[in-house]
PDB file of C-alpha atoms in Angstrom:
ATOM      1  CA  UNK A   9      57.257 126.905 195.496  1.00  0.00           C
ATOM      2  CA  UNK A  10      54.049 124.943 195.090  1.00  0.00           C
ATOM      3  CA  UNK A  11      54.252 123.397 198.583  1.00  0.00           C
ATOM      4  CA  UNK A  12      54.332 126.853 200.181  1.00  0.00           C
ATOM      5  CA  UNK A  13      51.346 127.867 198.035  1.00  0.00           C
ATOM      6  CA  UNK A  14      49.453 124.868 199.427  1.00  0.00           C
ATOM      7  CA  UNK A  15      50.266 125.875 202.998  1.00  0.00           C
ATOM      8  CA  UNK A  16      49.127 129.431 202.234  1.00  0.00           C
ATOM      9  CA  UNK A  17      45.864 128.099 200.738  1.00  0.00           C
ATOM     10  CA  UNK A  18      45.289 126.050 203.885  1.00  0.00           C
ATOM     11  CA  UNK A  19      45.861 129.099 206.079  1.00  0.00           C
ATOM     12  CA  UNK A  20      43.553 131.291 203.976  1.00  0.00           C
ATOM     13  CA  UNK A  21      40.799 128.657 203.963  1.00  0.00           C
ATOM     14  CA  UNK A  22      40.968 127.759 207.654  1.00  0.00           C
ATOM     15  CA  UNK A  23      42.388 130.840 209.336  1.00  0.00           C
ATOM     16  CA  UNK A  24      45.087 128.774 211.040  1.00  0.00           C
ATOM     17  CA  UNK A  25      48.414 127.173 210.242  1.00  0.00           C
ATOM     18  CA  UNK A  26      48.769 123.390 209.930  1.00  0.00           C
ATOM     19  CA  UNK A  27      51.835 123.693 212.177  1.00  0.00           C
ATOM     20  CA  UNK A  28      51.429 124.083 215.918  1.00  0.00           C
ATOM     21  CA  UNK A  29      55.056 124.178 217.046  1.00  0.00           C
ATOM     22  CA  UNK A  30      54.343 121.500 219.634  1.00  0.00           C
ATOM     23  CA  UNK A  31      56.683 118.794 218.327  1.00  0.00           C
ATOM     24  CA  UNK A  32      60.393 118.738 219.096  1.00  0.00           C
ATOM     25  CA  UNK A  33      63.008 118.186 221.728  1.00  0.00           C
ATOM     26  CA  UNK A  34      62.262 119.123 225.317  1.00  0.00           C
ATOM     27  CA  UNK A  35      63.591 122.590 226.037  1.00  0.00           C
ATOM     28  CA  UNK A  36      63.527 123.604 222.361  1.00  0.00           C
ATOM     29  CA  UNK A  37      62.161 127.029 221.489  1.00  0.00           C
ATOM     30  CA  UNK A  38      58.756 127.342 219.834  1.00  0.00           C
ATOM     31  CA  UNK A  39      60.498 128.177 216.529  1.00  0.00           C
ATOM     32  CA  UNK A  40      62.709 125.084 216.801  1.00  0.00           C
ATOM     33  CA  UNK A  41      59.668 122.943 217.531  1.00  0.00           C
ATOM     34  CA  UNK A  42      57.794 124.427 214.576  1.00  0.00           C
ATOM     35  CA  UNK A  43      60.767 123.835 212.270  1.00  0.00           C
ATOM     36  CA  UNK A  44      60.870 120.191 213.397  1.00  0.00           C
ATOM     37  CA  UNK A  45      57.145 119.892 212.699  1.00  0.00           C
ATOM     38  CA  UNK A  46      57.521 121.429 209.215  1.00  0.00           C
ATOM     39  CA  UNK A  47      60.490 119.148 208.393  1.00  0.00           C
ATOM     40  CA  UNK A  48      58.454 116.106 209.444  1.00  0.00           C
ATOM     41  CA  UNK A  49      55.172 117.299 207.898  1.00  0.00           C
ATOM     42  CA  UNK A  50      53.117 114.512 206.368  1.00  0.00           C
ATOM     43  CA  UNK A  51      50.183 115.383 204.114  1.00  0.00           C
ATOM     44  CA  UNK A  52      47.308 115.372 203.739  1.00  0.00           C
ATOM     45  CA  UNK A  53      46.567 118.456 205.721  1.00  0.00           C
ATOM     46  CA  UNK A  54      43.565 117.896 207.937  1.00  0.00           C
ATOM     47  CA  UNK A  55      40.401 119.896 207.484  1.00  0.00           C
ATOM     48  CA  UNK A  56      37.860 119.821 210.272  1.00  0.00           C
ATOM     49  CA  UNK A  57      34.645 117.984 209.483  1.00  0.00           C
ATOM     50  CA  UNK A  58      31.801 120.382 208.770  1.00  0.00           C
ATOM     51  CA  UNK A  59      34.261 123.227 208.249  1.00  0.00           C
ATOM     52  CA  UNK A  60      32.276 124.500 205.284  1.00  0.00           C
ATOM     53  CA  UNK A  61      35.335 124.186 203.036  1.00  0.00           C
ATOM     54  CA  UNK A  62      34.420 122.572 199.732  1.00  0.00           C
ATOM     55  CA  UNK A  63      35.820 119.163 198.881  1.00  0.00           C
ATOM     56  CA  UNK A  64      37.341 120.678 195.721  1.00  0.00           C
ATOM     57  CA  UNK A  65      39.240 123.255 197.819  1.00  0.00           C
ATOM     58  CA  UNK A  66      40.452 120.524 200.172  1.00  0.00           C
ATOM     59  CA  UNK A  67      41.657 118.303 197.322  1.00  0.00           C
ATOM     60  CA  UNK A  68      43.365 121.247 195.614  1.00  0.00           C
ATOM     61  CA  UNK A  69      45.222 122.170 198.800  1.00  0.00           C
ATOM     62  CA  UNK A  70      46.185 118.579 199.551  1.00  0.00           C
ATOM     63  CA  UNK A  71      47.511 118.116 196.007  1.00  0.00           C
ATOM     64  CA  UNK A  72      49.849 121.094 196.511  1.00  0.00           C
ATOM     65  CA  UNK A  73      51.371 119.943 199.811  1.00  0.00           C
ATOM     66  CA  UNK A  74      52.456 116.419 198.936  1.00  0.00           C
ATOM     67  CA  UNK A  75      55.779 115.622 200.658  1.00  0.00           C
ATOM     68  CA  UNK A  76      57.481 114.377 197.478  1.00  0.00           C
ATOM     69  CA  UNK A  77      57.853 117.203 194.952  1.00  0.00           C
ATOM     70  CA  UNK A  78      57.108 114.897 192.009  1.00  0.00           C
ATOM     71  CA  UNK A  79      53.720 114.026 193.523  1.00  0.00           C
ATOM     72  CA  UNK A  80      52.632 117.646 193.933  1.00  0.00           C
ATOM     73  CA  UNK A  81      50.212 119.331 191.604  1.00  0.00           C
ATOM     74  CA  UNK A  82      52.174 121.236 188.985  1.00  0.00           C
ATOM     75  CA  UNK A  83      51.568 124.994 188.988  1.00  0.00           C
ATOM     76  CA  UNK A  84      50.497 124.963 185.323  1.00  0.00           C
ATOM     77  CA  UNK A  85      47.901 122.286 186.153  1.00  0.00           C
ATOM     78  CA  UNK A  86      46.786 124.100 189.311  1.00  0.00           C
ATOM     79  CA  UNK A  87      46.072 127.265 187.353  1.00  0.00           C
ATOM     80  CA  UNK A  88      43.658 125.315 185.154  1.00  0.00           C
ATOM     81  CA  UNK A  89      41.760 123.805 188.096  1.00  0.00           C
ATOM     82  CA  UNK A  90      38.053 124.507 188.306  1.00  0.00           C
ATOM     83  CA  UNK A  91      38.215 125.354 192.022  1.00  0.00           C
ATOM     84  CA  UNK A  92      40.828 128.037 191.471  1.00  0.00           C
ATOM     85  CA  UNK A  93      38.855 129.563 188.602  1.00  0.00           C
ATOM     86  CA  UNK A  94      35.357 129.445 190.133  1.00  0.00           C
ATOM     87  CA  UNK A  95      35.958 128.892 193.819  1.00  0.00           C
ATOM     88  CA  UNK A  96      33.944 125.676 194.014  1.00  0.00           C
ATOM     89  CA  UNK A  97      34.963 123.144 191.391  1.00  0.00           C
ATOM     90  CA  UNK A  98      31.345 123.182 190.205  1.00  0.00           C
ATOM     91  CA  UNK A  99      29.590 125.271 187.563  1.00  0.00           C
ATOM     92  CA  UNK A 100      27.538 127.121 190.189  1.00  0.00           C
ATOM     93  CA  UNK A 101      30.420 129.370 191.265  1.00  0.00           C
ATOM     94  CA  UNK A 102      30.910 130.569 194.818  1.00  0.00           C
ATOM     95  CA  UNK A 103      33.926 130.942 197.020  1.00  0.00           C
ATOM     96  CA  UNK A 104      34.641 127.360 198.093  1.00  0.00           C
ATOM     97  CA  UNK A 105      33.657 128.002 201.674  1.00  0.00           C
ATOM     98  CA  UNK A 106      30.078 128.078 202.912  1.00  0.00           C
ATOM     99  CA  UNK A 107      30.866 129.980 206.127  1.00  0.00           C
TER     100      UNK A 107
END
């Protein structure tokens, strides 16, 4: 599913999950809290300022994780995206992350 691909992109770009497991009922297990956070997830995913992640990579990831399936980037469109092909969204190439 495209949403899961967006979450995976976020994790690969940042090295962390957008879910912390800190939201949920008191006494709930960490897994229950994380499930509640995933069910209530509201894009856009947040990238830290000065993270070194290109704007094209951020926009690509955010387009994949839209809450409403009809608003998500279609996989066929995603595969044609410049960032996915070159890693930057610009003709210079690169990996989309300056770190």
